[in-house]
CSV table of C-alpha atoms in Angstrom, one decimal:
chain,number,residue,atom,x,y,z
G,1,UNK,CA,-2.3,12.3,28.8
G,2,UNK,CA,-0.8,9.4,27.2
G,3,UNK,CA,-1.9,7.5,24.5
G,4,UNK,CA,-3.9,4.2,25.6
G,5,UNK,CA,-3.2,1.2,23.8
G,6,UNK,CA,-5.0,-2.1,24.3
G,7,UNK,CA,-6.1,-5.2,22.8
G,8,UNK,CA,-9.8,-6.9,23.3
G,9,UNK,CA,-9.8,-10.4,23.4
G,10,UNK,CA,-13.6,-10.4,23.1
G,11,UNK,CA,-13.6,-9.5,19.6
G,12,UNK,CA,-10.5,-9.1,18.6
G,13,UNK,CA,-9.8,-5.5,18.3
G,14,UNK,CA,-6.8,-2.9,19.0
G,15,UNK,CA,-8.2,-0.2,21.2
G,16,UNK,CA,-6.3,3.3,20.5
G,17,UNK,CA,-7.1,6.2,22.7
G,18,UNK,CA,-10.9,4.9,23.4
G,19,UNK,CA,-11.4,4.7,19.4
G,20,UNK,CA,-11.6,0.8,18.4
G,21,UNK,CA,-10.3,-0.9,15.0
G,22,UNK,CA,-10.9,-4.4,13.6
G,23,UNK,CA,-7.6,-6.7,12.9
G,24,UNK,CA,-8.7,-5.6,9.2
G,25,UNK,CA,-8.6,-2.1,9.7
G,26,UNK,CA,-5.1,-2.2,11.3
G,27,UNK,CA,-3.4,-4.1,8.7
G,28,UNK,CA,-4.9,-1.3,6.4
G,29,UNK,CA,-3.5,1.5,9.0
G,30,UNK,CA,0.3,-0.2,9.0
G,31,UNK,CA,0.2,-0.4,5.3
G,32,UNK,CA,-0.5,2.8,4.4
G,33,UNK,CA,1.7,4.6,7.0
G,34,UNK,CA,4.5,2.4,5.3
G,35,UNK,CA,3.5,3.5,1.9
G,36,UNK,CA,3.4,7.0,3.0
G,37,UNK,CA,6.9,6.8,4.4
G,38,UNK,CA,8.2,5.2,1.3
G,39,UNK,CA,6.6,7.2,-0.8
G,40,UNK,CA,7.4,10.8,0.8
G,41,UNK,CA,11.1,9.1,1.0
G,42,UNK,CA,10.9,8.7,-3.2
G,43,UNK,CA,9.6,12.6,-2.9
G,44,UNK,CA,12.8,13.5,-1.8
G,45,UNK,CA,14.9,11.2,-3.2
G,46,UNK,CA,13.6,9.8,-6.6
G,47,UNK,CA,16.7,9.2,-8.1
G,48,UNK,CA,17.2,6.3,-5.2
G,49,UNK,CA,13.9,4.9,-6.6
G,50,UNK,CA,15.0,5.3,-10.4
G,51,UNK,CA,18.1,3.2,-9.2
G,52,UNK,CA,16.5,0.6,-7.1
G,53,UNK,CA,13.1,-0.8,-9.1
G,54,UNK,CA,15.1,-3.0,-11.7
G,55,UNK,CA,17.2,-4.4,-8.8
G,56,UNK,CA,14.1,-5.0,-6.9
G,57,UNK,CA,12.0,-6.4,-9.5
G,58,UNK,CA,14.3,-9.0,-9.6
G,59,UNK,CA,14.4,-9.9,-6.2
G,60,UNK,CA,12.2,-13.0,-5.0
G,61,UNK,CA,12.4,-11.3,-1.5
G,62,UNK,CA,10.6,-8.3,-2.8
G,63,UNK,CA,8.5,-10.0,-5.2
G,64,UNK,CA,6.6,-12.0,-2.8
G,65,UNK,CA,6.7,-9.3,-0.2
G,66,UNK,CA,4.8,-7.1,-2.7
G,67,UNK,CA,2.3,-9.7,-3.6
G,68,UNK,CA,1.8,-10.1,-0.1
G,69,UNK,CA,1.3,-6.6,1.1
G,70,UNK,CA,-1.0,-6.0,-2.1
G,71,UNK,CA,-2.8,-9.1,-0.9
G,72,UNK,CA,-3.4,-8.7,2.5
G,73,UNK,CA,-4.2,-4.7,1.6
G,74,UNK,CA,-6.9,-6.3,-0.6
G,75,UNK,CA,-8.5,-8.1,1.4
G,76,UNK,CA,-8.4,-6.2,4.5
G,77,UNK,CA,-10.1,-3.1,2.4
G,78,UNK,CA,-12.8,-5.6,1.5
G,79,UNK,CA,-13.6,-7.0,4.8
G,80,UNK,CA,-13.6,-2.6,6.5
G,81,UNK,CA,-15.5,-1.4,3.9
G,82,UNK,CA,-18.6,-1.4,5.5
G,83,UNK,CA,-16.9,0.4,8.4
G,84,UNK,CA,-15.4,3.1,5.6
G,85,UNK,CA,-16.4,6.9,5.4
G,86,UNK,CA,-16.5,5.8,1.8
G,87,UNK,CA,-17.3,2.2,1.7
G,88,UNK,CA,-17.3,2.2,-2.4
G,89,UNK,CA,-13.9,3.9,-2.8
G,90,UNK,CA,-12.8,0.7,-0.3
G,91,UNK,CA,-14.0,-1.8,-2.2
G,92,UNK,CA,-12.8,-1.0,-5.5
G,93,UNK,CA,-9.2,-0.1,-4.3
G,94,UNK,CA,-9.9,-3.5,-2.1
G,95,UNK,CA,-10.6,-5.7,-5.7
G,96,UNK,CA,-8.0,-3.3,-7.4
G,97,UNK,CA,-5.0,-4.6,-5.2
G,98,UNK,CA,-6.5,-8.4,-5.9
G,99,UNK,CA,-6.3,-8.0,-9.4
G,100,UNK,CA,-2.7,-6.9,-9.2
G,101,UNK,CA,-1.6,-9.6,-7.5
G,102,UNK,CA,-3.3,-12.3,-9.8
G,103,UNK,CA,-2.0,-9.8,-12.9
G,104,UNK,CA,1.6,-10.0,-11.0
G,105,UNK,CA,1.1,-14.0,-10.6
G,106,UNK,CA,0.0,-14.7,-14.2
G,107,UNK,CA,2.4,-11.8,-16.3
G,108,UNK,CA,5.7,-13.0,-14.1
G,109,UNK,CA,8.5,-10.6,-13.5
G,110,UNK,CA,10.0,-11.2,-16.9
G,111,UNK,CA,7.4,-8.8,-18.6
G,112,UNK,CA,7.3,-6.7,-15.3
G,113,UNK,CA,10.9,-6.2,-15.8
G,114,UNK,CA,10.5,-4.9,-19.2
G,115,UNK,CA,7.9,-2.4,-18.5
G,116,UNK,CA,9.9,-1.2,-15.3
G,117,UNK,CA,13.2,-0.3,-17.4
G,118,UNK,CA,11.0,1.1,-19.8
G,119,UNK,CA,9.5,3.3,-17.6
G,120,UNK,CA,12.1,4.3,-15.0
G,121,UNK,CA,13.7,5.4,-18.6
G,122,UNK,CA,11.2,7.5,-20.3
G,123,UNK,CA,10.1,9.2,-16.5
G,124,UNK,CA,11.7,12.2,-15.4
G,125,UNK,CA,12.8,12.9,-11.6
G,126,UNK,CA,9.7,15.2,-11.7
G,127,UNK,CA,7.3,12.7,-12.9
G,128,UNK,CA,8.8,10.1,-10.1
G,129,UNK,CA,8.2,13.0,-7.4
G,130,UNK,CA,4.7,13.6,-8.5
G,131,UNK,CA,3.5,9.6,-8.6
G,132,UNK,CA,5.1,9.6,-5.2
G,133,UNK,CA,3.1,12.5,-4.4
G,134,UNK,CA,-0.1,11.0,-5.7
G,135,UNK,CA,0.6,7.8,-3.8
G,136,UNK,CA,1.3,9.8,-0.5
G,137,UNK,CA,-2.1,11.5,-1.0
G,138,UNK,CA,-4.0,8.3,-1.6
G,139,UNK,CA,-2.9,6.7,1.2
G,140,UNK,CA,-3.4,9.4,3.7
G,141,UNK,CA,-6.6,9.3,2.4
G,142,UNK,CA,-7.4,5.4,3.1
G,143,UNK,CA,-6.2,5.7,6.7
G,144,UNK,CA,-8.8,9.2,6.9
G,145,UNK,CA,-11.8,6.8,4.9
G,146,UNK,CA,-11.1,4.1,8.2
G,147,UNK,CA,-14.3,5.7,10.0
């Protein structure tokens, strides 16, 4: 049959075929499905990525975006990780994507945007397609370490 969608207003949870998640563990969910269509996107087209970064690094849009996914990621790793297959790796990715976004905050896009040309020109296509692949693996992972 179907899949069965419903919220709980009792304690806030989204109910997906009789298997129950926390707000937290949703946001997690969304995010990393995003990051795994982006990043299997880059696998097949990394020289769209090459192009894009130093226009998005100096967008505002996408700058606060980022430091809002990153921070919301954070956070929501934090407050599931006692629900996680693998509470630990939770946690330290959790404190990992904080400490980006207070490293984003305090470097500023100025020194960002150095490092990004300087990357996106020393990297080949291949190295692009395999940090895309890495990233696609990690975050298949997170939504498997849910629980």
């Amino acid at each position: 049959m179907g899949s069965e969608m419903c919220i709980r207003d009792s304690n806030r949870a989204l109910e997906v075929n009789r298997v129950i998640y926390t707000v937290w563990q949703s946001i997690i969910i969304l995010i990393s499905i995003g990051m795994v269509l982006l990043s299997a996107f880059c696998i097949l087209f990394p020289q769209k990525l090459i192009e894009w970064m130093p226009i998005l690094i100096k967008s505002k849009l996408a700058k606060y975006t980022d430091l809002s996914i990153r921070f919301l990621l954070g956070i929501s790793l934090i407050l599931s990780a006692d629900t996680a297959i693998f509470p630990i790796f939770f946690l330290c990715f959790g404190y990992l994507s904080l400490a980006a976004v207070l490293l984003i905050t305090v470097v500023g896009t100025e020194r960002l945007e150095f490092l990004i040309r300087y990357l996106t020109g020393i990297l080949s296509v291949l190295a692009v397609k395999l940090v895309c692949l890495f990233s696609v693996f990690l975050f298949a992972f997170i939504i498997f370490n849910i629980g």
